[in-house]
Coordinates of C-alpha atoms in Angstrom, one line a residue:
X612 CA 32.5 -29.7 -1.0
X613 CA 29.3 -29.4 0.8
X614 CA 27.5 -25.9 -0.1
X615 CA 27.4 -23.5 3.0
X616 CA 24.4 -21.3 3.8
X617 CA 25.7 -18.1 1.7
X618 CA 25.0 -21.0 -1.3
X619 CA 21.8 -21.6 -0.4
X620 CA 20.6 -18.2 0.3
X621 CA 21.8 -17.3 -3.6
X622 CA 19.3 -20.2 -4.9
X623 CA 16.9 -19.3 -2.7
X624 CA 17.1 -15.6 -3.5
X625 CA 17.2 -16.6 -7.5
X626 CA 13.6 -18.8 -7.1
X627 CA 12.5 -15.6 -4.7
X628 CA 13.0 -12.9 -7.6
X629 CA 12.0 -15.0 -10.2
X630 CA 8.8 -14.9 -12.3
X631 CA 8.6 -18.7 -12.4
X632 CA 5.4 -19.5 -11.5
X633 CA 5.4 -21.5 -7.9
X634 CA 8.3 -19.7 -6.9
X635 CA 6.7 -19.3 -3.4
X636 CA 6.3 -22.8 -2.8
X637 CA 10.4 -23.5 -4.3
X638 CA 11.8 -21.0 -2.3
X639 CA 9.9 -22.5 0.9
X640 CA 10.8 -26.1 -0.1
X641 CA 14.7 -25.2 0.1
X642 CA 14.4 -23.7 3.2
X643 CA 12.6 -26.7 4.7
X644 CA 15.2 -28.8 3.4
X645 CA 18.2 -26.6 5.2
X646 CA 15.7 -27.2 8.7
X647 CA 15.3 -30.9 8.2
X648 CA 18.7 -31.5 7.3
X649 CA 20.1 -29.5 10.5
X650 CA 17.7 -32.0 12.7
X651 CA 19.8 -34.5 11.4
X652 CA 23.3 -33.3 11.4
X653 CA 24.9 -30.5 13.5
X654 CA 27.7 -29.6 10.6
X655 CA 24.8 -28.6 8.8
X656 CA 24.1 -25.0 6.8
X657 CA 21.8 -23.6 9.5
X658 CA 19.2 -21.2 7.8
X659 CA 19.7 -17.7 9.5
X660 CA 17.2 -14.6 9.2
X661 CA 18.5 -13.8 6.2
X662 CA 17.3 -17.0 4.7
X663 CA 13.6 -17.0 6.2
X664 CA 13.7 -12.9 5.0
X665 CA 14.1 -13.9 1.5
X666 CA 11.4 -16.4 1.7
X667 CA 9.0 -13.9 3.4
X668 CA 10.0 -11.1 0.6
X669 CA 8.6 -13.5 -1.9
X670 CA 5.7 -14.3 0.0
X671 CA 5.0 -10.4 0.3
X672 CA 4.9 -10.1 -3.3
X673 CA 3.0 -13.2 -4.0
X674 CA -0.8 -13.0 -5.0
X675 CA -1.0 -16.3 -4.4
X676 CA -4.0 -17.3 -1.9
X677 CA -2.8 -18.4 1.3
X678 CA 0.7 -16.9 1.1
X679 CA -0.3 -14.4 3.9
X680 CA -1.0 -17.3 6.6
X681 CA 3.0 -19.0 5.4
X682 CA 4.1 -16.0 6.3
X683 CA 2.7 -15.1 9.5
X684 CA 3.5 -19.1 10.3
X685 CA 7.4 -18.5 8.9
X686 CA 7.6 -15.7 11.8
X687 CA 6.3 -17.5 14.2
X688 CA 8.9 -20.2 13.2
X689 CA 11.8 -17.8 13.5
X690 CA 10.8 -17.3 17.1
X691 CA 10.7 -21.0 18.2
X692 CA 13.7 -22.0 16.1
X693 CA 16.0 -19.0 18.0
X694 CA 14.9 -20.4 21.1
X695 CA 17.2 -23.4 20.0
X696 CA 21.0 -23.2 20.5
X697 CA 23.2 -22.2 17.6
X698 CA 20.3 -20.7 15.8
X699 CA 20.1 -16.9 14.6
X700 CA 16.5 -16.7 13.5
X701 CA 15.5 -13.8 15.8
X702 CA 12.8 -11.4 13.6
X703 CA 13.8 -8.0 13.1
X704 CA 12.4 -4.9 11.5
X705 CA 12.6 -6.1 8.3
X706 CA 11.1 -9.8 8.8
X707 CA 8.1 -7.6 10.5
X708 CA 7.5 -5.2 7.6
X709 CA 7.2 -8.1 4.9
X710 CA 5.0 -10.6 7.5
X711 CA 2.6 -7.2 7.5
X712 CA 3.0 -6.6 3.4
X713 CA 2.0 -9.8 2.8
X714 CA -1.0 -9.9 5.1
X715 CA -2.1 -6.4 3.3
X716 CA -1.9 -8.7 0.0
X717 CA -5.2 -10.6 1.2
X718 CA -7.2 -7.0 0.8
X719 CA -9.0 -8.5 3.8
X720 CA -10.1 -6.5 6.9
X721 CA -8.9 -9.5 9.3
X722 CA -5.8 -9.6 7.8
X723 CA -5.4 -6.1 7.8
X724 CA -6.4 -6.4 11.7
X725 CA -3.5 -8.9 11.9
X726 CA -1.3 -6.7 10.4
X727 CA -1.8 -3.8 12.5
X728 CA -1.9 -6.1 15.8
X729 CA 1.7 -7.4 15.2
X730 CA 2.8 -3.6 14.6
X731 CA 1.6 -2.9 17.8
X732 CA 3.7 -5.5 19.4
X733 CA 6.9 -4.9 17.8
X734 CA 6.3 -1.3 18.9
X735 CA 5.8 -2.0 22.4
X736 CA 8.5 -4.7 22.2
X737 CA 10.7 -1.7 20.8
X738 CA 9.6 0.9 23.5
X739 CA 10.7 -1.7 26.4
X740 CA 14.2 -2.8 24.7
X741 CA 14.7 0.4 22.7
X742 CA 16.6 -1.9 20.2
X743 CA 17.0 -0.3 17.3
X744 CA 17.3 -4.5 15.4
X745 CA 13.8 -4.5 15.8
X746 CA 12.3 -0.5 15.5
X747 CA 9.3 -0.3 13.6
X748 CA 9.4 3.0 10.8
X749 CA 7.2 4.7 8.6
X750 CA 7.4 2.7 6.2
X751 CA 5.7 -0.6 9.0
X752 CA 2.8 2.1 9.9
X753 CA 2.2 3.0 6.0
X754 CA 1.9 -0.7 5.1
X755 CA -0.6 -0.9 7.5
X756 CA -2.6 2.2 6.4
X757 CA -2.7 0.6 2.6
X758 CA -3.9 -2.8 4.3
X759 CA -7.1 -1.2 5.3
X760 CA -7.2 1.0 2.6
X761 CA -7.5 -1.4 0.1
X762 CA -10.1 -3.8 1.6
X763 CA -12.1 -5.1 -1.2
X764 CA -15.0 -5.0 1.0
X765 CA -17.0 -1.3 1.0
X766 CA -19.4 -2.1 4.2
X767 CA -17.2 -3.2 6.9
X768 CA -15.5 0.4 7.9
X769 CA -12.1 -0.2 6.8
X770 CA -11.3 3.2 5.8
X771 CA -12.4 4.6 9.7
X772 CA -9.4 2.0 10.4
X773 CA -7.1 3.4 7.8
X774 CA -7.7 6.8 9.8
X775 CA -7.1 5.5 13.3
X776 CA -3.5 4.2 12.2
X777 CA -2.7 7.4 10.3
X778 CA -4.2 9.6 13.8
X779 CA -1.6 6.8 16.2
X780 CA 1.2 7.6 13.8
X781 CA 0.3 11.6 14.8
X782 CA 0.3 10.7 17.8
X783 CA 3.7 9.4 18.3
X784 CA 5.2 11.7 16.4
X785 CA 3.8 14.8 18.4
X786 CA 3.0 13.4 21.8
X787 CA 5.8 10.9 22.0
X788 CA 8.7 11.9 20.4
X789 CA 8.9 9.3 17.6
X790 CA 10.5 12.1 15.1
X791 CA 10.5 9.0 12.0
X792 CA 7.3 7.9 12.7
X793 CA 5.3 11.7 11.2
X794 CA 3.4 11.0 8.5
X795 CA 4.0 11.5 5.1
X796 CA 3.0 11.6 1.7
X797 CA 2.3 8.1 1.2
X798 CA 0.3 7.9 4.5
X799 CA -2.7 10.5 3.7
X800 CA -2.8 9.2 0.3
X801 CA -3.4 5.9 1.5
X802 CA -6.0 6.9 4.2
X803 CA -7.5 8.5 1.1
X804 CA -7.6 5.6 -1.0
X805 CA -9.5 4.4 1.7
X806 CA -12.4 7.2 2.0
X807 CA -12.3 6.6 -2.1
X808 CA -12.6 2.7 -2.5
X809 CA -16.1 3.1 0.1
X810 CA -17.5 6.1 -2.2
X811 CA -17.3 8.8 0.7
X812 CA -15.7 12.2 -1.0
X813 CA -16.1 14.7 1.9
X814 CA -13.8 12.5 4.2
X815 CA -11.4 12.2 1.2
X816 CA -11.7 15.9 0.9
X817 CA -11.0 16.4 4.5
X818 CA -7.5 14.3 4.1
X819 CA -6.8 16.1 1.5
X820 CA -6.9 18.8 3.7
X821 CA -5.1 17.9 6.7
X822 CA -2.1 16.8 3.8
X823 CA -2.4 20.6 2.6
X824 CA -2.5 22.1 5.8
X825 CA 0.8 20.1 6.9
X826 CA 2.4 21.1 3.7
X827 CA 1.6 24.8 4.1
X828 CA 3.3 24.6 7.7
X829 CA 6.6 23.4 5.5
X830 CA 6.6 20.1 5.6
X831 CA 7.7 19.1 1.9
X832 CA 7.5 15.7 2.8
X833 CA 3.1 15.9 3.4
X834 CA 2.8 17.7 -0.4
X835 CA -0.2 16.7 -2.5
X836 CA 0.6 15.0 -5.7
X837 CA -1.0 13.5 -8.5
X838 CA -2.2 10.2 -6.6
X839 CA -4.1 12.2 -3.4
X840 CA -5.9 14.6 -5.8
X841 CA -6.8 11.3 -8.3
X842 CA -7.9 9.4 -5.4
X843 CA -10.3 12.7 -4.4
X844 CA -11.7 12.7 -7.9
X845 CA -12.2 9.1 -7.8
X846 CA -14.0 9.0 -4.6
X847 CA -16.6 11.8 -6.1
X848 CA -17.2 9.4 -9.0
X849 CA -17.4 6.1 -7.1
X850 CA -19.9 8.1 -4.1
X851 CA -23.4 8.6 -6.2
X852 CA -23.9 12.1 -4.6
X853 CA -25.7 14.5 -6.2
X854 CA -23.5 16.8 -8.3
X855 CA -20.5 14.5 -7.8
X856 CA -19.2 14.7 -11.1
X857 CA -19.4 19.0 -10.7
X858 CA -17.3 18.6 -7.9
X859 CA -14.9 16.0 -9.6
X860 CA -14.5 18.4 -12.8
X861 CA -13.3 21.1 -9.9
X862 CA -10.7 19.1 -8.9
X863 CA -10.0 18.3 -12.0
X864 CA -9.7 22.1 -13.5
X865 CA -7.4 23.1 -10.2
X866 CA -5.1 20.1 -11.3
X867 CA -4.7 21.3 -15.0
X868 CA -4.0 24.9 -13.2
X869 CA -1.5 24.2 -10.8
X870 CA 0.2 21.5 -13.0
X871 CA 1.2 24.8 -15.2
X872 CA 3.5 25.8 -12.4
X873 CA 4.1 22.0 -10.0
X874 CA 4.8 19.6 -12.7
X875 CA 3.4 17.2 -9.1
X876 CA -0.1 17.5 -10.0
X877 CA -0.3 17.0 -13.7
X878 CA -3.3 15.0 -14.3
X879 CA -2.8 11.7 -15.2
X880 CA -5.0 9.0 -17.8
X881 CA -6.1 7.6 -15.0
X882 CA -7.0 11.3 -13.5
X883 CA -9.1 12.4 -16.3
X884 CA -10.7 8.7 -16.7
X885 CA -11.9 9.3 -13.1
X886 CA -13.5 12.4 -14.5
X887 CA -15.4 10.9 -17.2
X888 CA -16.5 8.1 -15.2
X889 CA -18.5 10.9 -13.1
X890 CA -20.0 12.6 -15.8
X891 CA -21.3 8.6 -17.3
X892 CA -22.1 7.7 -14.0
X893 CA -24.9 10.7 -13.9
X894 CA -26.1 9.8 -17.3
X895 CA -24.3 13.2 -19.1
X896 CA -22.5 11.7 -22.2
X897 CA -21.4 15.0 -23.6
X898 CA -19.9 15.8 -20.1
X899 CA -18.0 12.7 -20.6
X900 CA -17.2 13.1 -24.2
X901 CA -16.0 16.9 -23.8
X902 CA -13.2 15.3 -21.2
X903 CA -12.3 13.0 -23.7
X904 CA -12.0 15.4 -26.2
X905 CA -9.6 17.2 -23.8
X906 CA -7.4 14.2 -23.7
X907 CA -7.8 14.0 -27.4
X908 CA -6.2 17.5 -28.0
X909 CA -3.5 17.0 -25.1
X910 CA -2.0 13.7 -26.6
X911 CA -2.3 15.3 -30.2
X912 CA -0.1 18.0 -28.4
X913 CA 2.5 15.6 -27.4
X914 CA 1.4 14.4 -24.0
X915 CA 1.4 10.8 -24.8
X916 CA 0.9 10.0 -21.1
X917 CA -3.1 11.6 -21.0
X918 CA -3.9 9.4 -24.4
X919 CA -7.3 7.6 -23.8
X920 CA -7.5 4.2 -24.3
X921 CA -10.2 2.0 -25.2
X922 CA -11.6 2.0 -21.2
X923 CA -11.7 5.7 -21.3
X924 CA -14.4 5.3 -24.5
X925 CA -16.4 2.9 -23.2
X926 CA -16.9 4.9 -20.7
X927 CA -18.1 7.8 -22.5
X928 CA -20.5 5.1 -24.6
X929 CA -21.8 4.2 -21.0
X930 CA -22.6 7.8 -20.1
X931 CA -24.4 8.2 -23.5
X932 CA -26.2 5.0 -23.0
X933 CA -27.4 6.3 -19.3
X934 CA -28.5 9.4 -20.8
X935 CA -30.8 7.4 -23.1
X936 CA -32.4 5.4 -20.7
X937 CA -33.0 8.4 -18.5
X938 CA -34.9 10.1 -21.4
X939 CA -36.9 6.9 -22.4

């Protein structure tokens, strides 16, 4: 019996959630052969959105260079091939968000442009058909957020871009009455990954804020955690400023405080490694070594979670070796 398309999508979807290496270009290579064999034959297993989804959702989680462009050129396939008769390849929602996840993948600020460009037009596309197939959510605008965000260029401004996408998702929820676009936890963390990966603390500080002040009006859903109060830290240690790694330590200290009531903002490894990477990147080893000793004493407690690993001491070596050449 000749296999039908619910076949092919199951070895497709197997290669897909594999950890075979190449499984992108498989997965890809059995959907090409489902296209080229429908050229040929009209009785054919036509691939459907379903199939070109699963190829994109392995695309989205691929680190593999290039796999952003075969995506982008998979959607605009899906649009030519439903053009065609018999063919159910329109892009929805779904197909949108993975296109967008893989482009944030690159960590580059064109493809994060890319990314935020085709948002916009499925939005407008969605505010002149109000069909729900294709409505963008929050989770469309906070993949775009963490495209900027995490850039791996510090010059180019990505984090201002970051911003903008977080201030249009205000926007819409308060001015155009797009109720599941508000954002949320994940979107001001993001926006302050951003402010953190370019070494700028006061604009990290001042999402921070807005994320408190939305909590504080009862949204549950805007509550600090762990990850926006890291990020914070992280941008004092990465910015240079003077007394960076004072202000890092405050941060710090109001964690360890309110983490003995809102088990949300316990400090993490990664938390108090931020810390001591201020202190070594001012040159104050004992600064450094007295946070160290605090995650000594918490993991000799029990709190296996806060025990410092081998990147935590070199970093407290660093700080000791800065001091030295400071006094020399």
């Amino acid at each position: 019996a000749r296999p039908n398309r619910i076949v092919f999508n199951t070895i497709i979807k197997a290669w897909a959630r594999s950890n075979l290496r190449g499984r992108e270009s498989r997965s890809e290579d059995i959907l090409r052969h489902m296209i080229k064999s429908c050229s040929k034959d009209e009785m054919c297993p036509r691939p459907d959105k379903v199939t070109f989804n699963i190829v994109l959702g392995c695309y989205a989680k691929s680190s593999q260079y290039g796999s952003s462009r075969k995506a982008v050129k998979l959607l605009k396939e899906m649009e030519q091939l439903n053009e065609k008769p018999g063919w159910r390849t329109r892009p929805d929602a779904i197909t949108h968000l993975l296109v967008i996840q893989a482009l944030g993948r690159e960590r580059t600020l064109n493809a994060a442009e890319m990314a935020l460009d085709l948002l916009h037009k499925l939005q407008d596309q969605y505010m002149e058909t109000r069909d729900e197939v294709i409505k963008p959510n929050k989770i469309h605008w906070n993949a775009v957020i963490n495209s900027f965000a995490n850039t791996s260029s510090k010059l180019h401004g990505a984090a201002e871009r970051a911003e903008e996408v977080l201030k249009e998702m205000q926007d819409l929820y308060y001015n155009r009455n797009q109720y599941d676009i508000k954002p949320d936890r994940v979107s001001y963390s993001s926006a302050i990954t951003g402010y953190a990966n370019e070494g700028r603390p006061l604009d990290a500080e001042r999402i921070l804020g807005m994320m408190i002040e939305e909590y504080r009006n009862g949204d549950t859903r805007c509550k600090p955690d762990t990850i926006a109060y890291t990020s914070v830290i992280n941008s004092w240690a990465q910015s240079g400023e003077p007394g960076a790694a004072r202000r890092a330590m405050e941060f710090l200290q109001q964690m360890e405080k309110e983490a003995e009531h809102d088990p949300d903002l316990r400090p993490t490894k990664v938390t108090y490694g931020c810390a001591i990477n201020a202190w070594a990147n001012e040159g104050s080893g004992e600064m450094a070594a007295a946070v160290l000793h605090r995650m000594e004493q918490l993991c000799e407690a029990g709190d296996k979670e806060v025990c410092p690993d081998k990147i935590a001491y070199n970093m407290v070596l660093k700080g000791f070796a800065e001091q030295r050449d400071e006094n020399a």
